PDB file of C-alpha atoms in Angstrom:
ATOM      1  CA  UNK K  25     -87.049  30.624 -28.263  1.00  0.00           C
ATOM      2  CA  UNK K  26     -89.049  28.905 -25.625  1.00  0.00           C
ATOM      3  CA  UNK K  27     -91.805  31.041 -24.246  1.00  0.00           C
ATOM      4  CA  UNK K  28     -90.791  30.330 -20.612  1.00  0.00           C
ATOM      5  CA  UNK K  29     -87.355  31.880 -21.307  1.00  0.00           C
ATOM      6  CA  UNK K  30     -87.868  35.500 -22.419  1.00  0.00           C
ATOM      7  CA  UNK K  31     -84.876  37.599 -23.326  1.00  0.00           C
ATOM      8  CA  UNK K  32     -83.479  39.253 -20.259  1.00  0.00           C
ATOM      9  CA  UNK K  33     -80.363  41.220 -19.503  1.00  0.00           C
ATOM     10  CA  UNK K  34     -79.988  39.576 -16.124  1.00  0.00           C
ATOM     11  CA  UNK K  35     -78.423  36.049 -16.212  1.00  0.00           C
ATOM     12  CA  UNK K  36     -80.320  33.054 -15.082  1.00  0.00           C
ATOM     13  CA  UNK K  37     -79.317  29.649 -14.045  1.00  0.00           C
ATOM     14  CA  UNK K  38     -80.548  26.982 -16.486  1.00  0.00           C
ATOM     15  CA  UNK K  39     -80.616  23.353 -15.565  1.00  0.00           C
ATOM     16  CA  UNK K  40     -79.431  21.059 -18.437  1.00  0.00           C
ATOM     17  CA  UNK K  41     -78.641  17.360 -18.456  1.00  0.00           C
ATOM     18  CA  UNK K  42     -75.343  17.118 -16.445  1.00  0.00           C
ATOM     19  CA  UNK K  43     -74.762  20.828 -16.066  1.00  0.00           C
ATOM     20  CA  UNK K  44     -76.153  23.978 -14.608  1.00  0.00           C
ATOM     21  CA  UNK K  45     -75.217  27.114 -16.520  1.00  0.00           C
ATOM     22  CA  UNK K  46     -75.335  30.823 -15.565  1.00  0.00           C
ATOM     23  CA  UNK K  47     -76.514  32.440 -18.909  1.00  0.00           C
ATOM     24  CA  UNK K  48     -78.092  35.736 -20.282  1.00  0.00           C
ATOM     25  CA  UNK K  49     -80.130  35.992 -23.403  1.00  0.00           C
ATOM     26  CA  UNK K  50     -80.760  39.389 -24.873  1.00  0.00           C
ATOM     27  CA  UNK K  51     -81.895  41.032 -28.144  1.00  0.00           C
ATOM     28  CA  UNK K  52     -83.808  39.526 -31.057  1.00  0.00           C
ATOM     29  CA  UNK K  53     -82.914  38.026 -34.420  1.00  0.00           C
ATOM     30  CA  UNK K  54     -80.456  35.272 -35.435  1.00  0.00           C
ATOM     31  CA  UNK K  55     -78.805  33.599 -32.493  1.00  0.00           C
ATOM     32  CA  UNK K  56     -75.099  34.435 -31.668  1.00  0.00           C
ATOM     33  CA  UNK K  57     -73.380  32.315 -28.922  1.00  0.00           C
ATOM     34  CA  UNK K  58     -70.457  34.084 -27.251  1.00  0.00           C
ATOM     35  CA  UNK K  59     -67.944  31.881 -25.526  1.00  0.00           C
ATOM     36  CA  UNK K  60     -65.502  33.623 -23.144  1.00  0.00           C
ATOM     37  CA  UNK K  61     -61.957  32.590 -22.509  1.00  0.00           C
ATOM     38  CA  UNK K  62     -59.841  31.639 -19.472  1.00  0.00           C
ATOM     39  CA  UNK K  63     -59.457  33.010 -16.827  1.00  0.00           C
ATOM     40  CA  UNK K  64     -62.621  34.990 -17.377  1.00  0.00           C
ATOM     41  CA  UNK K  65     -66.376  34.671 -17.311  1.00  0.00           C
ATOM     42  CA  UNK K  66     -69.363  35.933 -19.271  1.00  0.00           C
ATOM     43  CA  UNK K  67     -68.513  39.341 -17.840  1.00  0.00           C
ATOM     44  CA  UNK K  68     -65.772  39.473 -20.626  1.00  0.00           C
ATOM     45  CA  UNK K  69     -68.556  40.196 -23.234  1.00  0.00           C
ATOM     46  CA  UNK K  70     -70.116  43.158 -21.225  1.00  0.00           C
ATOM     47  CA  UNK K  71     -69.163  45.644 -23.981  1.00  0.00           C
ATOM     48  CA  UNK K  72     -69.796  43.423 -27.029  1.00  0.00           C
ATOM     49  CA  UNK K  73     -73.231  42.065 -26.037  1.00  0.00           C
ATOM     50  CA  UNK K  74     -75.113  45.294 -25.998  1.00  0.00           C
ATOM     51  CA  UNK K  75     -73.672  46.173 -29.481  1.00  0.00           C
ATOM     52  CA  UNK K  76     -74.806  42.828 -30.949  1.00  0.00           C
ATOM     53  CA  UNK K  77     -78.142  42.590 -29.332  1.00  0.00           C
ATOM     54  CA  UNK K  78     -79.457  45.514 -31.561  1.00  0.00           C
ATOM     55  CA  UNK K  79     -79.607  42.954 -34.412  1.00  0.00           C
ATOM     56  CA  UNK K  80     -79.257  39.472 -32.840  1.00  0.00           C
ATOM     57  CA  UNK K  81     -80.259  37.284 -29.993  1.00  0.00           C
ATOM     58  CA  UNK K  82     -77.117  37.128 -27.925  1.00  0.00           C
ATOM     59  CA  UNK K  83     -76.539  34.107 -25.790  1.00  0.00           C
ATOM     60  CA  UNK K  84     -73.709  34.518 -23.157  1.00  0.00           C
ATOM     61  CA  UNK K  85     -73.113  31.798 -20.674  1.00  0.00           C
ATOM     62  CA  UNK K  86     -70.478  31.299 -17.944  1.00  0.00           C
ATOM     63  CA  UNK K  87     -68.794  28.176 -19.287  1.00  0.00           C
ATOM     64  CA  UNK K  88     -69.157  25.090 -17.173  1.00  0.00           C
ATOM     65  CA  UNK K  89     -67.047  25.538 -14.070  1.00  0.00           C
ATOM     66  CA  UNK K  90     -66.568  29.241 -14.539  1.00  0.00           C
ATOM     67  CA  UNK K  91     -68.287  32.122 -12.825  1.00  0.00           C
ATOM     68  CA  UNK K  92     -71.695  31.214 -11.512  1.00  0.00           C
ATOM     69  CA  UNK K  93     -72.149  28.080 -13.490  1.00  0.00           C
ATOM     70  CA  UNK K  94     -71.961  24.833 -11.579  1.00  0.00           C
ATOM     71  CA  UNK K  95     -68.620  23.029 -11.217  1.00  0.00           C
ATOM     72  CA  UNK K  96     -68.433  19.649 -12.876  1.00  0.00           C
ATOM     73  CA  UNK K  97     -66.825  16.645 -11.329  1.00  0.00           C
ATOM     74  CA  UNK K  98     -64.885  16.175 -14.573  1.00  0.00           C
ATOM     75  CA  UNK K  99     -65.464  16.131 -18.298  1.00  0.00           C
ATOM     76  CA  UNK K 100     -63.853  19.406 -19.184  1.00  0.00           C
ATOM     77  CA  UNK K 101     -62.516  18.035 -22.462  1.00  0.00           C
ATOM     78  CA  UNK K 102     -63.779  20.420 -25.176  1.00  0.00           C
ATOM     79  CA  UNK K 103     -66.015  17.823 -26.849  1.00  0.00           C
ATOM     80  CA  UNK K 104     -67.931  17.262 -23.652  1.00  0.00           C
ATOM     81  CA  UNK K 105     -68.317  20.986 -23.002  1.00  0.00           C
ATOM     82  CA  UNK K 106     -69.372  21.582 -26.580  1.00  0.00           C
ATOM     83  CA  UNK K 107     -72.129  18.911 -26.008  1.00  0.00           C
ATOM     84  CA  UNK K 108     -73.383  20.944 -22.959  1.00  0.00           C
ATOM     85  CA  UNK K 109     -73.347  24.176 -25.045  1.00  0.00           C
ATOM     86  CA  UNK K 110     -75.365  22.415 -27.825  1.00  0.00           C
ATOM     87  CA  UNK K 111     -77.863  21.290 -25.337  1.00  0.00           C
ATOM     88  CA  UNK K 112     -78.025  24.868 -23.986  1.00  0.00           C
ATOM     89  CA  UNK K 113     -78.955  26.250 -27.475  1.00  0.00           C
ATOM     90  CA  UNK K 114     -81.496  23.459 -28.016  1.00  0.00           C
ATOM     91  CA  UNK K 115     -82.985  24.150 -24.655  1.00  0.00           C
ATOM     92  CA  UNK K 116     -83.397  27.816 -25.643  1.00  0.00           C
ATOM     93  CA  UNK K 117     -85.035  26.814 -28.863  1.00  0.00           C
ATOM     94  CA  UNK K 118     -82.272  27.564 -31.368  1.00  0.00           C
ATOM     95  CA  UNK K 119     -81.804  25.012 -34.145  1.00  0.00           C
ATOM     96  CA  UNK K 120     -79.086  27.114 -35.758  1.00  0.00           C
ATOM     97  CA  UNK K 121     -76.841  29.718 -34.293  1.00  0.00           C
ATOM     98  CA  UNK K 122     -73.508  31.575 -34.953  1.00  0.00           C
ATOM     99  CA  UNK K 123     -70.525  30.940 -32.661  1.00  0.00           C
ATOM    100  CA  UNK K 124     -67.821  33.348 -31.486  1.00  0.00           C
ATOM    101  CA  UNK K 125     -65.156  31.984 -29.182  1.00  0.00           C
ATOM    102  CA  UNK K 126     -62.333  33.796 -27.484  1.00  0.00           C
ATOM    103  CA  UNK K 127     -59.324  31.994 -26.194  1.00  0.00           C
ATOM    104  CA  UNK K 128     -60.388  28.748 -24.682  1.00  0.00           C
ATOM    105  CA  UNK K 129     -63.967  29.581 -25.910  1.00  0.00           C
ATOM    106  CA  UNK K 130     -62.515  29.077 -29.443  1.00  0.00           C
ATOM    107  CA  UNK K 131     -61.163  25.710 -28.501  1.00  0.00           C
ATOM    108  CA  UNK K 132     -64.647  24.707 -27.507  1.00  0.00           C
ATOM    109  CA  UNK K 133     -66.177  26.241 -30.559  1.00  0.00           C
ATOM    110  CA  UNK K 134     -64.247  23.940 -32.869  1.00  0.00           C
ATOM    111  CA  UNK K 135     -65.767  20.563 -31.667  1.00  0.00           C
ATOM    112  CA  UNK K 136     -69.167  22.441 -31.336  1.00  0.00           C
ATOM    113  CA  UNK K 137     -68.960  23.120 -35.007  1.00  0.00           C
ATOM    114  CA  UNK K 138     -67.402  19.850 -36.045  1.00  0.00           C
ATOM    115  CA  UNK K 139     -69.805  17.625 -33.986  1.00  0.00           C
ATOM    116  CA  UNK K 140     -73.000  19.661 -34.736  1.00  0.00           C
ATOM    117  CA  UNK K 141     -72.393  21.121 -38.258  1.00  0.00           C
ATOM    118  CA  UNK K 142     -76.171  21.437 -39.008  1.00  0.00           C
ATOM    119  CA  UNK K 143     -76.481  23.752 -35.935  1.00  0.00           C
ATOM    120  CA  UNK K 144     -73.522  26.088 -36.365  1.00  0.00           C
ATOM    121  CA  UNK K 145     -74.066  28.572 -39.200  1.00  0.00           C
ATOM    122  CA  UNK K 146     -70.753  30.320 -38.935  1.00  0.00           C
ATOM    123  CA  UNK K 147     -67.676  30.175 -36.606  1.00  0.00           C
ATOM    124  CA  UNK K 148     -65.316  33.005 -35.488  1.00  0.00           C
ATOM    125  CA  UNK K 149     -62.176  32.247 -33.504  1.00  0.00           C
ATOM    126  CA  UNK K 150     -60.895  35.326 -31.530  1.00  0.00           C
ATOM    127  CA  UNK K 151     -57.267  34.962 -30.418  1.00  0.00           C
ATOM    128  CA  UNK K 152     -57.799  31.197 -30.524  1.00  0.00           C
ATOM    129  CA  UNK K 153     -57.084  28.042 -32.490  1.00  0.00           C
ATOM    130  CA  UNK K 154     -57.304  24.349 -32.435  1.00  0.00           C
ATOM    131  CA  UNK K 155     -54.939  22.397 -30.215  1.00  0.00           C
ATOM    132  CA  UNK K 156     -53.334  19.498 -32.071  1.00  0.00           C
ATOM    133  CA  UNK K 157     -53.450  21.005 -35.476  1.00  0.00           C
ATOM    134  CA  UNK K 158     -51.049  23.118 -37.365  1.00  0.00           C
ATOM    135  CA  UNK K 159     -48.171  24.285 -35.187  1.00  0.00           C
ATOM    136  CA  UNK K 160     -50.294  24.667 -32.089  1.00  0.00           C
ATOM    137  CA  UNK K 161     -47.817  22.628 -29.972  1.00  0.00           C
ATOM    138  CA  UNK K 162     -45.733  25.690 -29.799  1.00  0.00           C
ATOM    139  CA  UNK K 163     -48.465  27.454 -27.698  1.00  0.00           C
ATOM    140  CA  UNK K 164     -47.740  25.224 -24.810  1.00  0.00           C
ATOM    141  CA  UNK K 165     -44.005  25.392 -25.036  1.00  0.00           C
ATOM    142  CA  UNK K 166     -42.440  28.608 -23.848  1.00  0.00           C
ATOM    143  CA  UNK K 167     -39.101  27.710 -25.350  1.00  0.00           C
ATOM    144  CA  UNK K 168     -40.864  27.833 -28.752  1.00  0.00           C
ATOM    145  CA  UNK K 169     -42.481  31.195 -28.178  1.00  0.00           C
ATOM    146  CA  UNK K 170     -45.645  29.741 -26.376  1.00  0.00           C
ATOM    147  CA  UNK K 171     -47.206  30.864 -23.175  1.00  0.00           C
ATOM    148  CA  UNK K 172     -45.902  29.665 -19.826  1.00  0.00           C
ATOM    149  CA  UNK K 173     -49.326  29.306 -18.272  1.00  0.00           C
ATOM    150  CA  UNK K 174     -50.219  26.290 -20.314  1.00  0.00           C
ATOM    151  CA  UNK K 175     -47.769  24.139 -18.499  1.00  0.00           C
ATOM    152  CA  UNK K 176     -48.511  25.586 -15.060  1.00  0.00           C
ATOM    153  CA  UNK K 177     -52.277  25.191 -15.451  1.00  0.00           C
ATOM    154  CA  UNK K 178     -51.932  21.592 -16.645  1.00  0.00           C
ATOM    155  CA  UNK K 179     -50.092  20.506 -13.413  1.00  0.00           C
ATOM    156  CA  UNK K 180     -52.140  18.532 -10.935  1.00  0.00           C
ATOM    157  CA  UNK K 181     -52.877  20.049  -7.529  1.00  0.00           C
ATOM    158  CA  UNK K 182     -50.132  22.711  -7.649  1.00  0.00           C
ATOM    159  CA  UNK K 183     -52.231  25.548  -9.008  1.00  0.00           C
ATOM    160  CA  UNK K 184     -54.924  24.846  -6.295  1.00  0.00           C
ATOM    161  CA  UNK K 185     -52.257  25.095  -3.635  1.00  0.00           C
ATOM    162  CA  UNK K 186     -50.331  28.086  -4.898  1.00  0.00           C
ATOM    163  CA  UNK K 187     -53.335  30.205  -5.911  1.00  0.00           C
ATOM    164  CA  UNK K 188     -55.405  29.909  -2.794  1.00  0.00           C
ATOM    165  CA  UNK K 189     -55.798  33.385  -1.512  1.00  0.00           C
ATOM    166  CA  UNK K 190     -53.575  34.823  -4.329  1.00  0.00           C
ATOM    167  CA  UNK K 191     -56.097  34.625  -7.145  1.00  0.00           C
ATOM    168  CA  UNK K 192     -56.015  38.450  -7.740  1.00  0.00           C
ATOM    169  CA  UNK K 193     -52.286  38.931  -8.007  1.00  0.00           C
ATOM    170  CA  UNK K 194     -52.186  35.819 -10.348  1.00  0.00           C
ATOM    171  CA  UNK K 195     -54.748  37.476 -12.554  1.00  0.00           C
ATOM    172  CA  UNK K 196     -53.153  40.873 -12.402  1.00  0.00           C
ATOM    173  CA  UNK K 197     -50.001  39.363 -13.687  1.00  0.00           C
ATOM    174  CA  UNK K 198     -51.742  37.625 -16.532  1.00  0.00           C
ATOM    175  CA  UNK K 199     -53.654  40.747 -17.631  1.00  0.00           C
ATOM    176  CA  UNK K 200     -50.978  43.443 -16.994  1.00  0.00           C
ATOM    177  CA  UNK K 201     -47.518  41.878 -16.975  1.00  0.00           C
ATOM    178  CA  UNK K 202     -47.689  38.938 -19.313  1.00  0.00           C
ATOM    179  CA  UNK K 203     -46.265  39.611 -22.828  1.00  0.00           C
ATOM    180  CA  UNK K 204     -49.617  38.866 -24.454  1.00  0.00           C
ATOM    181  CA  UNK K 205     -51.756  40.443 -21.923  1.00  0.00           C
ATOM    182  CA  UNK K 206     -53.497  43.798 -22.241  1.00  0.00           C
ATOM    183  CA  UNK K 207     -52.427  46.483 -24.698  1.00  0.00           C
ATOM    184  CA  UNK K 208     -55.276  48.766 -23.688  1.00  0.00           C
ATOM    185  CA  UNK K 209     -54.448  48.661 -19.901  1.00  0.00           C
ATOM    186  CA  UNK K 210     -57.639  50.380 -18.725  1.00  0.00           C
ATOM    187  CA  UNK K 211     -59.864  47.883 -20.554  1.00  0.00           C
ATOM    188  CA  UNK K 212     -59.675  45.688 -17.387  1.00  0.00           C
ATOM    189  CA  UNK K 213     -59.643  48.045 -14.536  1.00  0.00           C
ATOM    190  CA  UNK K 214     -59.283  47.301 -10.738  1.00  0.00           C
ATOM    191  CA  UNK K 215     -63.053  46.773 -10.378  1.00  0.00           C
ATOM    192  CA  UNK K 216     -63.078  44.427 -13.349  1.00  0.00           C
ATOM    193  CA  UNK K 217     -60.107  42.540 -11.867  1.00  0.00           C
ATOM    194  CA  UNK K 218     -62.001  42.157  -8.685  1.00  0.00           C
ATOM    195  CA  UNK K 219     -64.866  40.538 -10.546  1.00  0.00           C
ATOM    196  CA  UNK K 220     -62.638  37.915 -12.135  1.00  0.00           C
ATOM    197  CA  UNK K 221     -60.641  37.360  -8.892  1.00  0.00           C
ATOM    198  CA  UNK K 222     -63.963  36.745  -6.955  1.00  0.00           C
ATOM    199  CA  UNK K 223     -64.875  34.225  -9.556  1.00  0.00           C
ATOM    200  CA  UNK K 224     -61.608  32.363  -9.467  1.00  0.00           C
ATOM    201  CA  UNK K 225     -61.618  32.332  -5.679  1.00  0.00           C
ATOM    202  CA  UNK K 226     -65.029  30.609  -5.515  1.00  0.00           C
ATOM    203  CA  UNK K 227     -65.373  27.113  -4.182  1.00  0.00           C
ATOM    204  CA  UNK K 228     -63.859  24.707  -6.704  1.00  0.00           C
ATOM    205  CA  UNK K 229     -63.092  27.393  -9.373  1.00  0.00           C
ATOM    206  CA  UNK K 230     -59.409  26.793  -9.777  1.00  0.00           C
ATOM    207  CA  UNK K 231     -59.970  23.044 -10.032  1.00  0.00           C
ATOM    208  CA  UNK K 232     -62.681  23.432 -12.603  1.00  0.00           C
ATOM    209  CA  UNK K 233     -61.018  26.118 -14.749  1.00  0.00           C
ATOM    210  CA  UNK K 234     -57.703  24.274 -14.735  1.00  0.00           C
ATOM    211  CA  UNK K 235     -59.647  21.328 -16.052  1.00  0.00           C
ATOM    212  CA  UNK K 236     -59.814  23.045 -19.442  1.00  0.00           C
ATOM    213  CA  UNK K 237     -55.954  22.847 -19.626  1.00  0.00           C
ATOM    214  CA  UNK K 238     -55.622  19.393 -17.997  1.00  0.00           C
ATOM    215  CA  UNK K 239     -57.874  17.996 -20.710  1.00  0.00           C
ATOM    216  CA  UNK K 240     -55.668  19.214 -23.582  1.00  0.00           C
ATOM    217  CA  UNK K 241     -54.061  15.802 -24.276  1.00  0.00           C
ATOM    218  CA  UNK K 242     -57.454  14.355 -24.939  1.00  0.00           C
ATOM    219  CA  UNK K 243     -58.491  17.507 -26.791  1.00  0.00           C
ATOM    220  CA  UNK K 244     -55.539  17.060 -29.171  1.00  0.00           C
ATOM    221  CA  UNK K 245     -56.599  13.400 -29.969  1.00  0.00           C
ATOM    222  CA  UNK K 246     -60.255  14.421 -30.426  1.00  0.00           C
ATOM    223  CA  UNK K 247     -59.388  17.393 -32.652  1.00  0.00           C
ATOM    224  CA  UNK K 248     -57.166  15.329 -34.875  1.00  0.00           C
ATOM    225  CA  UNK K 249     -59.880  12.770 -35.323  1.00  0.00           C
ATOM    226  CA  UNK K 250     -62.420  15.443 -36.027  1.00  0.00           C
ATOM    227  CA  UNK K 251     -60.183  17.067 -38.584  1.00  0.00           C
ATOM    228  CA  UNK K 252     -59.686  13.810 -40.415  1.00  0.00           C
ATOM    229  CA  UNK K 253     -63.356  12.857 -40.356  1.00  0.00           C
ATOM    230  CA  UNK K 254     -65.433  16.062 -40.215  1.00  0.00           C
ATOM    231  CA  UNK K 255     -63.888  19.082 -42.002  1.00  0.00           C
ATOM    232  CA  UNK K 256     -65.674  22.326 -41.342  1.00  0.00           C
ATOM    233  CA  UNK K 257     -68.030  23.358 -44.203  1.00  0.00           C
ATOM    234  CA  UNK K 258     -69.481  26.570 -42.573  1.00  0.00           C
ATOM    235  CA  UNK K 259     -67.855  29.927 -43.010  1.00  0.00           C
ATOM    236  CA  UNK K 260     -64.887  30.355 -40.648  1.00  0.00           C
ATOM    237  CA  UNK K 261     -63.059  33.420 -39.565  1.00  0.00           C
ATOM    238  CA  UNK K 262     -59.946  33.959 -37.480  1.00  0.00           C
ATOM    239  CA  UNK K 263     -59.496  37.144 -35.606  1.00  0.00           C
ATOM    240  CA  UNK K 264     -56.137  38.068 -34.074  1.00  0.00           C
ATOM    241  CA  UNK K 265     -54.684  41.040 -32.251  1.00  0.00           C
ATOM    242  CA  UNK K 266     -51.539  42.812 -33.098  1.00  0.00           C
ATOM    243  CA  UNK K 267     -50.154  42.592 -29.471  1.00  0.00           C
ATOM    244  CA  UNK K 268     -51.659  39.282 -28.648  1.00  0.00           C
ATOM    245  CA  UNK K 269     -51.418  35.930 -30.285  1.00  0.00           C
ATOM    246  CA  UNK K 270     -52.123  37.534 -33.552  1.00  0.00           C
ATOM    247  CA  UNK K 271     -52.548  35.039 -36.394  1.00  0.00           C
ATOM    248  CA  UNK K 272     -50.264  32.565 -34.844  1.00  0.00           C
ATOM    249  CA  UNK K 273     -53.019  29.870 -34.635  1.00  0.00           C
ATOM    250  CA  UNK K 274     -54.443  30.489 -38.112  1.00  0.00           C
ATOM    251  CA  UNK K 275     -52.619  27.480 -39.591  1.00  0.00           C
ATOM    252  CA  UNK K 276     -54.328  25.216 -37.155  1.00  0.00           C
ATOM    253  CA  UNK K 277     -57.742  26.437 -38.205  1.00  0.00           C
ATOM    254  CA  UNK K 278     -56.836  26.166 -41.935  1.00  0.00           C
ATOM    255  CA  UNK K 279     -56.070  22.563 -41.359  1.00  0.00           C
ATOM    256  CA  UNK K 280     -59.677  21.960 -40.197  1.00  0.00           C
ATOM    257  CA  UNK K 281     -61.472  24.076 -42.714  1.00  0.00           C
ATOM    258  CA  UNK K 282     -61.164  24.450 -46.463  1.00  0.00           C
ATOM    259  CA  UNK K 283     -61.877  28.227 -46.480  1.00  0.00           C
ATOM    260  CA  UNK K 284     -60.852  30.531 -43.750  1.00  0.00           C
ATOM    261  CA  UNK K 285     -60.796  34.256 -43.669  1.00  0.00           C
ATOM    262  CA  UNK K 286     -58.653  36.269 -41.227  1.00  0.00           C
ATOM    263  CA  UNK K 287     -58.452  39.670 -39.704  1.00  0.00           C
ATOM    264  CA  UNK K 288     -55.782  41.432 -37.503  1.00  0.00           C
ATOM    265  CA  UNK K 289     -57.054  44.059 -34.979  1.00  0.00           C
ATOM    266  CA  UNK K 290     -54.572  46.792 -34.283  1.00  0.00           C
ATOM    267  CA  UNK K 291     -54.167  48.476 -30.893  1.00  0.00           C
ATOM    268  CA  UNK K 292     -55.259  45.382 -28.934  1.00  0.00           C
ATOM    269  CA  UNK K 293     -53.683  42.692 -26.843  1.00  0.00           C
ATOM    270  CA  UNK K 294     -55.111  39.207 -26.185  1.00  0.00           C
ATOM    271  CA  UNK K 295     -58.328  40.394 -24.589  1.00  0.00           C
ATOM    272  CA  UNK K 296     -60.015  41.760 -27.741  1.00  0.00           C
ATOM    273  CA  UNK K 297     -63.580  41.665 -26.502  1.00  0.00           C
ATOM    274  CA  UNK K 298     -62.686  44.151 -23.757  1.00  0.00           C
ATOM    275  CA  UNK K 299     -59.952  46.198 -25.474  1.00  0.00           C
ATOM    276  CA  UNK K 300     -61.599  46.736 -28.770  1.00  0.00           C
ATOM    277  CA  UNK K 301     -65.244  45.783 -28.379  1.00  0.00           C
ATOM    278  CA  UNK K 302     -66.652  48.164 -31.043  1.00  0.00           C
ATOM    279  CA  UNK K 303     -64.207  46.798 -33.666  1.00  0.00           C
ATOM    280  CA  UNK K 304     -64.951  43.168 -32.760  1.00  0.00           C
ATOM    281  CA  UNK K 305     -68.864  43.705 -32.651  1.00  0.00           C
ATOM    282  CA  UNK K 306     -68.526  45.382 -36.008  1.00  0.00           C
ATOM    283  CA  UNK K 307     -66.480  42.569 -37.438  1.00  0.00           C
ATOM    284  CA  UNK K 308     -68.887  39.919 -36.092  1.00  0.00           C
ATOM    285  CA  UNK K 309     -71.856  41.797 -37.631  1.00  0.00           C
ATOM    286  CA  UNK K 310     -70.265  42.275 -40.980  1.00  0.00           C
ATOM    287  CA  UNK K 311     -69.057  38.671 -41.101  1.00  0.00           C
ATOM    288  CA  UNK K 312     -72.663  37.308 -40.355  1.00  0.00           C
ATOM    289  CA  UNK K 313     -74.289  39.806 -42.722  1.00  0.00           C
ATOM    290  CA  UNK K 314     -72.077  38.713 -45.580  1.00  0.00           C
ATOM    291  CA  UNK K 315     -72.947  35.067 -45.215  1.00  0.00           C
ATOM    292  CA  UNK K 316     -74.773  33.501 -48.302  1.00  0.00           C
TER     293      UNK K 316
END
């Protein structure tokens, strides 16, 4: 790690080519990059991070456009975001690192591993998969059992219009009413919901975060090309939740990697890092410890 960037619990803003990221770096040992999902921020890892930092250097950024990271004018396709995160880890002095991606974070983790295989030592998808591979098209089609919010979030302009001033009830519906929302309801309490609502209500936040969905057509083409040309050689694990997506995206990951292990966490909905942080942290630690 660079001497001018000591490990610190408080996040700091790091200036990279083309991006400014809000990021914390804690602990010591092999580096683990934690990528949160939508519609959250780095705050989603608040329980997992202190468990991992006992044995690892844990890097936890707000993804570009989320939380306190700067909004980008565009470039929310997952390959472009992966390039920013690779630049972040290089800036911090890590030539190799492990990647754990939840939800949209897993969608970013795939091109990060496929485009920079020498850097990514292992890859863990948490309630996530690879758009464009396997039967992933079902995820965006509610008539096939997928989630309604894919279509809504991909619309131009309408989310910005309808969510202005209504960010909190929208998030409350996602976390507490949606069929793949929370199983452990108290895992995201009112104060936590306020944190996420303030982040989504920030200037440009809806536009930026919806950019991750509006980029999906480009992501699908990118992912299919990466799958053909750069199969994953590092150890890959898929973690699902009994009351979330489960292992519904497993086939998409198996198409991209020759060997994939899988685990199903009981008593959890989609938001595993907050609902079952001890189980997830233990699984991450065990997976890394068992690497050759």
